[in-house]
mmCIF file of C-alpha atoms in Angstrom:
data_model
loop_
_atom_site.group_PDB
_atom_site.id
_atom_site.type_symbol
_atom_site.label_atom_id
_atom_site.label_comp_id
_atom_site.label_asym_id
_atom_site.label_seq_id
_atom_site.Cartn_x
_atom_site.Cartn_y
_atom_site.Cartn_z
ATOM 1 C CA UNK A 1 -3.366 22.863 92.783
ATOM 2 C CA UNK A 2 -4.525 23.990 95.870
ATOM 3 C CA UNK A 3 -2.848 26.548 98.415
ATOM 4 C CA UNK A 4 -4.338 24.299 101.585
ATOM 5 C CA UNK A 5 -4.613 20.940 102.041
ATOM 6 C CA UNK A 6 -7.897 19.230 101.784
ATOM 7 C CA UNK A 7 -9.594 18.382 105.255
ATOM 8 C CA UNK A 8 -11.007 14.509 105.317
ATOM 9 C CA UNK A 9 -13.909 13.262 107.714
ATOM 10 C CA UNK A 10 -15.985 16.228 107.431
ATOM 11 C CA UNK A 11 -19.890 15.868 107.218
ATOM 12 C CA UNK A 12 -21.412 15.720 103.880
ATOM 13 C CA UNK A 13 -24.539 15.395 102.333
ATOM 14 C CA UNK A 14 -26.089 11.864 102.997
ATOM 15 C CA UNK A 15 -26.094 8.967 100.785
ATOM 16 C CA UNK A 16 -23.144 10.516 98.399
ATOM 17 C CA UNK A 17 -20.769 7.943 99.139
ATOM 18 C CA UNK A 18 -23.068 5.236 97.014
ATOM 19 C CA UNK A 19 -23.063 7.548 94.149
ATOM 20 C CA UNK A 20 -20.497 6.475 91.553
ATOM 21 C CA UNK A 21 -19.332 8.647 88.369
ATOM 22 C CA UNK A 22 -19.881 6.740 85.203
ATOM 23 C CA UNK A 23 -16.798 7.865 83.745
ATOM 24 C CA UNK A 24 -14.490 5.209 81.563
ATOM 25 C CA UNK A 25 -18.020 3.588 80.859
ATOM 26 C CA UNK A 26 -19.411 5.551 78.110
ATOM 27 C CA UNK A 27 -18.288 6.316 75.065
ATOM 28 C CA UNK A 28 -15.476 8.163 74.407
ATOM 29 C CA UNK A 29 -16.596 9.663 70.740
ATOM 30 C CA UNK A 30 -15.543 13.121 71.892
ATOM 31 C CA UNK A 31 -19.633 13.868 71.476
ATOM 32 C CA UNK A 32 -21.713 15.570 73.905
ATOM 33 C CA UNK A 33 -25.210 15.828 75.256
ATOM 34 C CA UNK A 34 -27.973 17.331 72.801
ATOM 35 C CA UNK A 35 -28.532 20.684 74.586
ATOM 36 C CA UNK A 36 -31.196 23.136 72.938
ATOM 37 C CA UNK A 37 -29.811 26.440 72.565
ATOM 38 C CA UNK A 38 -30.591 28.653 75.442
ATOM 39 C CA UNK A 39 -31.486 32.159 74.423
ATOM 40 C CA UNK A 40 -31.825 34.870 77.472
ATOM 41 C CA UNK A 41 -33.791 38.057 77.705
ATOM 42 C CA UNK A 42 -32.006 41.209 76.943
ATOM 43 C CA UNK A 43 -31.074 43.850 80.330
ATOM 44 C CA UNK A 44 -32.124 43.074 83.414
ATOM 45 C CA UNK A 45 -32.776 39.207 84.608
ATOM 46 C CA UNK A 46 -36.269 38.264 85.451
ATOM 47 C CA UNK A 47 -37.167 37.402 89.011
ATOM 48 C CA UNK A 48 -35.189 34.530 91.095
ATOM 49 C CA UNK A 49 -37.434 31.010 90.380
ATOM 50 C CA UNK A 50 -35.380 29.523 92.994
ATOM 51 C CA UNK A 51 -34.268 31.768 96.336
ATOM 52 C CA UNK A 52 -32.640 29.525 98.440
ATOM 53 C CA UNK A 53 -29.477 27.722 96.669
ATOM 54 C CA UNK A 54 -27.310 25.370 98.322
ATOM 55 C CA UNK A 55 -23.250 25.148 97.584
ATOM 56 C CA UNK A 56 -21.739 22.047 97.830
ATOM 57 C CA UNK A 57 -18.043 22.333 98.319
ATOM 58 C CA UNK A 58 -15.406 19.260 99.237
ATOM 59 C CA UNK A 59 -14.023 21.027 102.151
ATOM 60 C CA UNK A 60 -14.301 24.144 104.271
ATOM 61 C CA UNK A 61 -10.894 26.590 103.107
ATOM 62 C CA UNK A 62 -10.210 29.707 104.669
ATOM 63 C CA UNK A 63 -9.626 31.284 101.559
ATOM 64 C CA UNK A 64 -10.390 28.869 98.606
ATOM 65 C CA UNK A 65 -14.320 29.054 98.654
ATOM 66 C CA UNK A 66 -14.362 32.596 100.198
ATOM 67 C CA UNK A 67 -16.391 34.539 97.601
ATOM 68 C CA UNK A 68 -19.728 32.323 98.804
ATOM 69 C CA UNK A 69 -19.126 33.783 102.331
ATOM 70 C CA UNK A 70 -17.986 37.382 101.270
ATOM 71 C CA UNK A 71 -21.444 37.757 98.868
ATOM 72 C CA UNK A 72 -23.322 37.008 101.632
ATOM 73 C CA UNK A 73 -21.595 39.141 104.137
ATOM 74 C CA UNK A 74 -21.071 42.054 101.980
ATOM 75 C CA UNK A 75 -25.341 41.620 100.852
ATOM 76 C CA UNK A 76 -24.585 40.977 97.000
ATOM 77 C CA UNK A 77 -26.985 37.491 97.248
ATOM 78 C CA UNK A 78 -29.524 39.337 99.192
ATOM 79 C CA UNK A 79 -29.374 42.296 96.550
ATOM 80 C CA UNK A 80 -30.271 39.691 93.840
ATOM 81 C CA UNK A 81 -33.297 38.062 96.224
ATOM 82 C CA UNK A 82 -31.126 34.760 96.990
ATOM 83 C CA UNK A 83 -30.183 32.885 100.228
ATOM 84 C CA UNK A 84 -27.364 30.400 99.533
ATOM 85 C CA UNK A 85 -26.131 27.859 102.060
ATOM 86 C CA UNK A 86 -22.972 26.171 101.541
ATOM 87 C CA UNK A 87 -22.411 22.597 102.198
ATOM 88 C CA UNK A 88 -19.324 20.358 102.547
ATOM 89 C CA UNK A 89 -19.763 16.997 100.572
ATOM 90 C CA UNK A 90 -17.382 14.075 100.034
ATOM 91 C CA UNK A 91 -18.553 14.273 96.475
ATOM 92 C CA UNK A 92 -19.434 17.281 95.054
ATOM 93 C CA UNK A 93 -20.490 16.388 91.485
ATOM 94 C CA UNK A 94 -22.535 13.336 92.727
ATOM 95 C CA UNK A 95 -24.258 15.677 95.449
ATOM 96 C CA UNK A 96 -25.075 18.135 92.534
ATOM 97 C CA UNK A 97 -26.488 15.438 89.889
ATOM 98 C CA UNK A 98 -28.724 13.920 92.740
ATOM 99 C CA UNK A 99 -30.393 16.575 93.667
ATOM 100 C CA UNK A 100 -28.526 17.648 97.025
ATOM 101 C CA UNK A 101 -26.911 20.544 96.276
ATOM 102 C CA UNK A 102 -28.400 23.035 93.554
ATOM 103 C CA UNK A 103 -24.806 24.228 92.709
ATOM 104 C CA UNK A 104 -21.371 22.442 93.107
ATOM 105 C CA UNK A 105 -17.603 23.262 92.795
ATOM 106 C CA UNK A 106 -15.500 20.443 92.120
ATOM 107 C CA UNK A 107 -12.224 19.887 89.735
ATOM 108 C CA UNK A 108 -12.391 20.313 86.166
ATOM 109 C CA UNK A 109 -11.314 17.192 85.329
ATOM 110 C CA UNK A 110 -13.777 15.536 87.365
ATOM 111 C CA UNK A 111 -16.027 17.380 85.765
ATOM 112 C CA UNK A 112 -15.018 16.435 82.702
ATOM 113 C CA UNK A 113 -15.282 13.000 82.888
ATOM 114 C CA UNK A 114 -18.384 13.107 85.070
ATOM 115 C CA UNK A 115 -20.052 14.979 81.457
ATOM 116 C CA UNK A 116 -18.602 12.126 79.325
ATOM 117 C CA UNK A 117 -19.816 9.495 81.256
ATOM 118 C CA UNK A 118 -23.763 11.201 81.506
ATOM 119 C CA UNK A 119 -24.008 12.865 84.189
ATOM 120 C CA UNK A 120 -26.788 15.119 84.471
ATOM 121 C CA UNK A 121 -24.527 18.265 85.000
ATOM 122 C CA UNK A 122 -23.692 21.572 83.641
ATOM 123 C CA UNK A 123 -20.503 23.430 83.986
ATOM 124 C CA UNK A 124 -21.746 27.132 84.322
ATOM 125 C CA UNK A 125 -18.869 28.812 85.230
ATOM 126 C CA UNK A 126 -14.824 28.911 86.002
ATOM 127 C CA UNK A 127 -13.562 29.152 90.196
ATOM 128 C CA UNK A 128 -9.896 29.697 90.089
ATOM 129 C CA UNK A 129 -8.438 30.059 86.621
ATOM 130 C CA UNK A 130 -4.574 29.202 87.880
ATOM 131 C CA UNK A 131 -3.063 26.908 89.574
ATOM 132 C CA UNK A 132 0.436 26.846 91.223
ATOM 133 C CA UNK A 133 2.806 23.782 91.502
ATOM 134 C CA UNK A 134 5.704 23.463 94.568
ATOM 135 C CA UNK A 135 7.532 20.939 94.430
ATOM 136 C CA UNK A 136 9.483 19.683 97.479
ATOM 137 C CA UNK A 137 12.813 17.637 97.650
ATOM 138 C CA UNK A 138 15.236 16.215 100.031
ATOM 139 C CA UNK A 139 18.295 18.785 100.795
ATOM 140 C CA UNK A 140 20.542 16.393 99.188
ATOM 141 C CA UNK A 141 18.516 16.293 95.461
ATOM 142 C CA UNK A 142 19.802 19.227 93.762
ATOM 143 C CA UNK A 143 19.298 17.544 90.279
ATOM 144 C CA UNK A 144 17.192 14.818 88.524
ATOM 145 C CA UNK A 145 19.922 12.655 88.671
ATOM 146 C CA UNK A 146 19.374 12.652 92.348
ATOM 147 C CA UNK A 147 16.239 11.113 92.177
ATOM 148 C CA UNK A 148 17.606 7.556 91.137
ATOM 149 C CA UNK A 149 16.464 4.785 92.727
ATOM 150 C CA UNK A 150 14.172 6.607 95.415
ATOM 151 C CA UNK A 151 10.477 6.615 95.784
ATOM 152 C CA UNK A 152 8.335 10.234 94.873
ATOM 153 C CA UNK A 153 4.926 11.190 95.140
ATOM 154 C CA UNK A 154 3.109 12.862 92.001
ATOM 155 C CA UNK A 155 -0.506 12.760 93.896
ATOM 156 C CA UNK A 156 -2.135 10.833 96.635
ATOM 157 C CA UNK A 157 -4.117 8.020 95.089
ATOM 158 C CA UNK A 158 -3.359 5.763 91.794
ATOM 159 C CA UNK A 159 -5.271 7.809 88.797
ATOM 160 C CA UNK A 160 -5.730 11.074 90.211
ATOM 161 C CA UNK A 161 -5.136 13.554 86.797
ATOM 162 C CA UNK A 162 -3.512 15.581 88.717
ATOM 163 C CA UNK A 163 0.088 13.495 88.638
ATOM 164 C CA UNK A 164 0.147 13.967 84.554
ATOM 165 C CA UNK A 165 -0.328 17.852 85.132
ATOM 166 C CA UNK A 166 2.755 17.676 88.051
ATOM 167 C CA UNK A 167 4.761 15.253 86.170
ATOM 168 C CA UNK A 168 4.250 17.686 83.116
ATOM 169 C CA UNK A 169 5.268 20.988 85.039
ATOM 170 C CA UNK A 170 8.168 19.228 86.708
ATOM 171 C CA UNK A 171 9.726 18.310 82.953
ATOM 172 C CA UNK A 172 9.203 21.758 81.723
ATOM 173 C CA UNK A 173 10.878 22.802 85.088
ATOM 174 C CA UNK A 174 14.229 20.823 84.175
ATOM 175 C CA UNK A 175 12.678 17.434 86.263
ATOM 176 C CA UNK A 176 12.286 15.058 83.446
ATOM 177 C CA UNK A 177 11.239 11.770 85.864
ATOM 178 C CA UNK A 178 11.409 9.500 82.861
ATOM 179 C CA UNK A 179 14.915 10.315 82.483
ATOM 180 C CA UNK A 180 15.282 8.396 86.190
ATOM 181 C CA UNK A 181 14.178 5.099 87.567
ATOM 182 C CA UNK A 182 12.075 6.047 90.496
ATOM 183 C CA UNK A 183 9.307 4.482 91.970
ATOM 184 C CA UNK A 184 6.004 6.437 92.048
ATOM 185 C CA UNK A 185 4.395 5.918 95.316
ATOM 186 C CA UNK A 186 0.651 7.334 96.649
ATOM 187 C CA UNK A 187 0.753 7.890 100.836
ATOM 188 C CA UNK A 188 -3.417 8.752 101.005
ATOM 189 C CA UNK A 189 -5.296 12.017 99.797
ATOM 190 C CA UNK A 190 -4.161 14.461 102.255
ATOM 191 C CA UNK A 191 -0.911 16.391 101.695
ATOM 192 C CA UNK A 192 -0.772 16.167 104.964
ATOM 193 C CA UNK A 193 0.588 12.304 104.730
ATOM 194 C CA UNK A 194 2.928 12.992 101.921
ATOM 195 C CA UNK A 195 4.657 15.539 104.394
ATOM 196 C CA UNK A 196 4.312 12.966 106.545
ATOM 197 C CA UNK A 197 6.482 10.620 104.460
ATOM 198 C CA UNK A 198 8.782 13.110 103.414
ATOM 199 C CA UNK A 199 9.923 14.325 106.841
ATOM 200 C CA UNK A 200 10.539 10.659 107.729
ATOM 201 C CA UNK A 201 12.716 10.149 105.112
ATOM 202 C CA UNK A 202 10.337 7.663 102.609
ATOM 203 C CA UNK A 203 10.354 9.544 99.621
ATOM 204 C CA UNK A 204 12.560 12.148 97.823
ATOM 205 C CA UNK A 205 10.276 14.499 95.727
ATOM 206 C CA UNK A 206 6.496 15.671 97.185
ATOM 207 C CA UNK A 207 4.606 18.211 95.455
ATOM 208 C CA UNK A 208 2.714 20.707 98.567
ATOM 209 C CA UNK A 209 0.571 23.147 99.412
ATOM 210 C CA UNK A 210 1.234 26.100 101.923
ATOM 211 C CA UNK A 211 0.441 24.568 105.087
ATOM 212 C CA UNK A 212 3.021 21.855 104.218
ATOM 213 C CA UNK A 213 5.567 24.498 104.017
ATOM 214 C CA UNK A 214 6.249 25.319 107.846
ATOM 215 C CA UNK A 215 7.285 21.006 108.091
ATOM 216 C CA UNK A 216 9.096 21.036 104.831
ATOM 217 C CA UNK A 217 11.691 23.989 105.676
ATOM 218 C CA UNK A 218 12.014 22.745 108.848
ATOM 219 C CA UNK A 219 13.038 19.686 107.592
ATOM 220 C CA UNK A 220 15.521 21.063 105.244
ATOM 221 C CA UNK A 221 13.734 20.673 102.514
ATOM 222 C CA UNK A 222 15.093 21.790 98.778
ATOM 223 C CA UNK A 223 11.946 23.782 97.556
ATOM 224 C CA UNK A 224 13.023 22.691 93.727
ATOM 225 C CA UNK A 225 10.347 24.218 91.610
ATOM 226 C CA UNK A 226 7.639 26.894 92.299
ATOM 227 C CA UNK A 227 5.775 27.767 89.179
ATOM 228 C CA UNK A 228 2.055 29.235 88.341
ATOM 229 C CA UNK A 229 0.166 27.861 85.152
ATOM 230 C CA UNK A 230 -3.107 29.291 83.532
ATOM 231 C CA UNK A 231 -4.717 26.011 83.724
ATOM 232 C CA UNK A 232 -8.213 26.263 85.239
ATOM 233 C CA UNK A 233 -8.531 24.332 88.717
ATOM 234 C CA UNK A 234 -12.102 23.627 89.956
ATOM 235 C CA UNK A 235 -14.905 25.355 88.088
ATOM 236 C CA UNK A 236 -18.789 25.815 89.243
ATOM 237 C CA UNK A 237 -21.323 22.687 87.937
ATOM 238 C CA UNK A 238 -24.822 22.817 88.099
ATOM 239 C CA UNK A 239 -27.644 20.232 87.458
ATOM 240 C CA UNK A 240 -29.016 20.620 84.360
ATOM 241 C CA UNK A 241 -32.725 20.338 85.163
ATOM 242 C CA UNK A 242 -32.192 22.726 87.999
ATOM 243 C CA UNK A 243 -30.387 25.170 85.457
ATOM 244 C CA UNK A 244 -32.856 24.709 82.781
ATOM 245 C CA UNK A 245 -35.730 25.910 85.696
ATOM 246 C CA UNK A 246 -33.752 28.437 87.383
ATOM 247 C CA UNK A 247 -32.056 30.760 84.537
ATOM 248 C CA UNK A 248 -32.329 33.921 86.817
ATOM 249 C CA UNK A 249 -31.451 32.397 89.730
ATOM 250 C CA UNK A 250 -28.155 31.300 88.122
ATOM 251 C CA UNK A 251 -27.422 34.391 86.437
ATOM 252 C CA UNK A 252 -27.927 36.181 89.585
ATOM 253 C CA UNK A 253 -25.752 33.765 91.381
ATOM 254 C CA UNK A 254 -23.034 34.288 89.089
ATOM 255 C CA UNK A 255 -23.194 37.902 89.178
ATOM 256 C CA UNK A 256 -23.347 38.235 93.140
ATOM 257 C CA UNK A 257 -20.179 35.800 92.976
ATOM 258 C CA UNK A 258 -18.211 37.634 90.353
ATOM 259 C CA UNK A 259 -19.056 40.470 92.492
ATOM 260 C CA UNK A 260 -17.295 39.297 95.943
ATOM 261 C CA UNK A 261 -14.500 37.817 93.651
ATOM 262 C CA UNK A 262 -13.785 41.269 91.976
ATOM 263 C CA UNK A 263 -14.238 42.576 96.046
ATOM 264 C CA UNK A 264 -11.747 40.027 96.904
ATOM 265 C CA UNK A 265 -9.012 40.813 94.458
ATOM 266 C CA UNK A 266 -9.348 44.297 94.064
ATOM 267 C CA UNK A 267 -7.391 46.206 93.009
ATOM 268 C CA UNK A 268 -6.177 43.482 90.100
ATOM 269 C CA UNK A 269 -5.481 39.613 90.312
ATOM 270 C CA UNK A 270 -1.212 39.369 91.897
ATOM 271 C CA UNK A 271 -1.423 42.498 93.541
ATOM 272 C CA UNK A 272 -2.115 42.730 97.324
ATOM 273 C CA UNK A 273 -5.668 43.032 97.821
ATOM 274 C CA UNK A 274 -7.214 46.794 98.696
ATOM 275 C CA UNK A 275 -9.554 45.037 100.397
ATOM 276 C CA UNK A 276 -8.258 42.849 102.953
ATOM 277 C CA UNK A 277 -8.605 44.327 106.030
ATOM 278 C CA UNK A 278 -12.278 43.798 105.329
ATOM 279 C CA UNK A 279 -12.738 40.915 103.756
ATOM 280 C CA UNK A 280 -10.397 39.110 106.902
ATOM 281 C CA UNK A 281 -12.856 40.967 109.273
ATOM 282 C CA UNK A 282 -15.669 39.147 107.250
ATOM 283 C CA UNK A 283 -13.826 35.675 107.569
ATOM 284 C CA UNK A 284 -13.251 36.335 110.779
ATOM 285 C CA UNK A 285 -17.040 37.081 112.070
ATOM 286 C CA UNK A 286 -17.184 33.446 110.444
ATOM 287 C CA UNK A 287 -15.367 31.770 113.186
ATOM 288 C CA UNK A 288 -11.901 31.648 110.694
ATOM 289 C CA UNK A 289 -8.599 31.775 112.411
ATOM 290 C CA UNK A 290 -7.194 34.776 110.117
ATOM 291 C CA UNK A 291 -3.906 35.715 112.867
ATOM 292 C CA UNK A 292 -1.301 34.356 110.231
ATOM 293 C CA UNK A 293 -2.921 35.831 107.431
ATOM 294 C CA UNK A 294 -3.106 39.050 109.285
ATOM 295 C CA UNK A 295 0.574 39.104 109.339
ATOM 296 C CA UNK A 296 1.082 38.672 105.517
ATOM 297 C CA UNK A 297 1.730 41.481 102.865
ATOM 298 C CA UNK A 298 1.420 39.417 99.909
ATOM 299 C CA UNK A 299 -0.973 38.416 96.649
ATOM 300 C CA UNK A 300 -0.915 35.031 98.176
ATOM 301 C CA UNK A 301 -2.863 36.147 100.947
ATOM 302 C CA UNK A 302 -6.330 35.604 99.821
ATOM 303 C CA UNK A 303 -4.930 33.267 97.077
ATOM 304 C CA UNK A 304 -5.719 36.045 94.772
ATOM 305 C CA UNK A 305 -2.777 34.941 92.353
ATOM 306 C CA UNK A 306 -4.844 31.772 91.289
ATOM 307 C CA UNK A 307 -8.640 33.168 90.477
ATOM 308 C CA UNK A 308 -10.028 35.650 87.864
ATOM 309 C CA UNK A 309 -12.234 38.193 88.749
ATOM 310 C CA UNK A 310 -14.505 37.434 85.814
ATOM 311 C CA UNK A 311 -14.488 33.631 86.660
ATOM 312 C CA UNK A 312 -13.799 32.755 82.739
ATOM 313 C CA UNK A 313 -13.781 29.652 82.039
ATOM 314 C CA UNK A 314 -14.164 28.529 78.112
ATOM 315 C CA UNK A 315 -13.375 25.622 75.459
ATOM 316 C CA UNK A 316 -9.451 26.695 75.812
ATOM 317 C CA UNK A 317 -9.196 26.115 79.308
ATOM 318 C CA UNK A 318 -11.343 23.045 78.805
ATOM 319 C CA UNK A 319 -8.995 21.717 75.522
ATOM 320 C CA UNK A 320 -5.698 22.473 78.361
ATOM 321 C CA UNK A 321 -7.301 20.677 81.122
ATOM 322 C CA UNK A 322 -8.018 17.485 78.311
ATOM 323 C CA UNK A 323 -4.139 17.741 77.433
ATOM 324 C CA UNK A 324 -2.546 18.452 80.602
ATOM 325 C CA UNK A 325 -4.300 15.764 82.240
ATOM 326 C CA UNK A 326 -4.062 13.161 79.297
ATOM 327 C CA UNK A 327 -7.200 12.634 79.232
ATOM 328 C CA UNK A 328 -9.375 11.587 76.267
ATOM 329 C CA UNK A 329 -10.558 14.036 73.807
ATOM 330 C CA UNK A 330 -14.081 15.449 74.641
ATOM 331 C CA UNK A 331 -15.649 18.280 72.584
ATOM 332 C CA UNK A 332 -16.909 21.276 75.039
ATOM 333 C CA UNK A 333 -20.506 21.949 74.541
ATOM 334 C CA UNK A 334 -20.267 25.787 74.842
ATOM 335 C CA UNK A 335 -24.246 26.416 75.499
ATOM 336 C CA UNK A 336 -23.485 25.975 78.871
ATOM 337 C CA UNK A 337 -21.835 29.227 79.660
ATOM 338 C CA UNK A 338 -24.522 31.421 78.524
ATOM 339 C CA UNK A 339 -25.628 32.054 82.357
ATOM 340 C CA UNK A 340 -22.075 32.955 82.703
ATOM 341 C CA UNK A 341 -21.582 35.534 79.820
ATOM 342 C CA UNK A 342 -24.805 37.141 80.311
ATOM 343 C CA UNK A 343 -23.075 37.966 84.539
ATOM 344 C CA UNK A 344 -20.140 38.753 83.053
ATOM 345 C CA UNK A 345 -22.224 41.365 80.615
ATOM 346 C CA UNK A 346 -24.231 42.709 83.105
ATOM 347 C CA UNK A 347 -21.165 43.720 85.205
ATOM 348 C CA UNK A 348 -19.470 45.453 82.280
ATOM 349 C CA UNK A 349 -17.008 42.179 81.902
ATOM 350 C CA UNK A 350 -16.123 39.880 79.484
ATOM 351 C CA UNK A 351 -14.800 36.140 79.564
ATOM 352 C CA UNK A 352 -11.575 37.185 78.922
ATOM 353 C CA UNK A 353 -8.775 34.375 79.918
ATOM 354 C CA UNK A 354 -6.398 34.988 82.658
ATOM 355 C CA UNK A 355 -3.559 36.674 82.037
ATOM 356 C CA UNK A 356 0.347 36.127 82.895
ATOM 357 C CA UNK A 357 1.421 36.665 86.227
ATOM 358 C CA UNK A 358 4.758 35.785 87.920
ATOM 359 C CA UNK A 359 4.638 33.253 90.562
ATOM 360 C CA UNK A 360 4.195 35.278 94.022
ATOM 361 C CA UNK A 361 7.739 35.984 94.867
ATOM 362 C CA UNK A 362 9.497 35.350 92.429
#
């Protein structure tokens, strides 16, 4: 769950919009694509086959997609012989399967379903490893009981996975909904709208990102549950033709990105980065508005509470996505992180999971 809200009507890649996952129609045998085993050289990775990699990302974020911009600021792509431009497109997994983008970030369940359907993609490597839910309700709900009879918002459109993983956290939180009769409503994509709906009195529960906090509080909000889970959020996809002709290219990719991610949490994921001062001067020189976060003397600064320096991702995080987003049983086809253990080896790492961290705070 994301610290900012998305940003809608930006330009994207052309001729996305017509490209439609085939997810729900395949078959849902839990099998997966026939993928010869990919063995790499030992040390050192050969020369870059492709130099100039393009990132497709859903939305410019100050912080969210910052490694991209820090390893090219800070020289770690140019160290491994790569350019990489980063795009914005409205769909990120469609943009990577056709060819538009050479390397995509997009939500794991997405993801997920985009593999089961057949879609030509590899996921290569984690992006954030956490994810935080805040939950927002009127200043008169102090208890589930409250909710009765009042509209809520789980997410912004009608099968979005992300309202089983918010329903989920708010029953483990003491907000069982199905104890209630409420009505589930979905204002549009953007938190933005929910707030919208909120502060106008049209629903009773929201969940929200930082930017909607400013609006909530002034609105009296009752900021019910704030709570950080080790469930991976969007992880890095790939085409698989492009992978299986670029192996050093993606393994230096990786490593330059693990690289600015380590840079960007040092000295450990939940503590206040070492390195901010810098890396806000890099953002900065990249026409961001970094005032507020100037100002700020916290791990959520740099939203260095959600990733993993390592950028782990494996069939566990894969299995909880599956279950936390009820989503039908798929069997991980682990050949596809072998890019991303052979960066993680060459920096000394391993793909160890995240670890346990109290929600900023708290």
């Amino acid at each position: 769950m994301r610290r900012s809200i998305r940003r809608y009507g930006l330009a994207a890649a052309a001729g996305l919009a017509a490209f439609t996952l085939l997810a729900g129609c395949a078959a849902t045998d839990g099998a997966t694509a026939d993928n010869e085993p990919v063995t790499l050289a030992e040390g050192e990775p050969g020369a870059p086959e492709d130099t100039e990699i393009t990132v497709a990302i859903p939305f410019p974020d100050i912080t969210m997609y910052s490694m991209y911009v820090l390893a090219t600021d800070l020289g770690y792509y140019e160290e491994e012989g790569l350019t990489v431009e980063v795009i914005t497109a409205d769909n990120v997994t469609a943009a990577v399967a056709s060819g538009s983008a050479d390397i995509g970030v997009d939500s794991t369940g997405t993801v997920i379903e985009a593999i089961r359907g057949g879609v030509e993609i590899d996921l290569v490597g984690g992006h954030y490893c956490r994810q935080n839910f805040d939950f927002a309700a009127q200043s008169d709900v102090t208890e589930v009981a409250d909710l009765e009879g009042t509209s809520v918002v789980l997410a912004g459109t009608p099968g979005d996975p992300a309202e089983f993983q918010r329903k989920r956290v708010l029953k483990e939180e003491g907000w069982d909904l199905d104890t209630v009769a409420v009505e589930v409503v979905y204002p549009g994509p953007g938190s933005e709208s929910w707030t919208e709906f909120f502060v106008n009195d049209k629903i009773s529960l929201q969940p929200f990102y930082g930017d909607d906090r400013p609006a909530l509080e002034e609105h009296g909000a009752n900021i019910i549950v704030e709570s950080l889970r080790n469930w991976a959020n969007d992880v890095q996809v790939a085409g698989d033709g492009w992978v299986s002709e670029n192996p050093n290219s993606l393994v230096r990719f990786l490593r330059a990105t693990i690289r600015a991610t380590d840079y960007m949490l040092a000295p450990a994921a939940g503590e206040v980065p070492e390195n901010l001062d810098s890396v806000l001067d890099i953002y900065e020189a990249n026409d961001f508005d970094v005032e507020a976060l100037r100002t700020l003397d916290s791990p959520w600064v740099l939203d260095g509470h959600l990733a993993c320096p390592n950028l782990t991702f494996d069939a566990e995080a894969w299995d909880t996505t599956v279950e936390t987003q009820e989503l039908q049983p798929i069997e991980f086809d682990d050949s596809q992180l072998v890019y991303l253990l052979k960066a993680q080896e060459l920096l000394g790492m391993t793909n160890e999971g995240p670890t346990t961290l109290e929600y900023p705070g708290n």
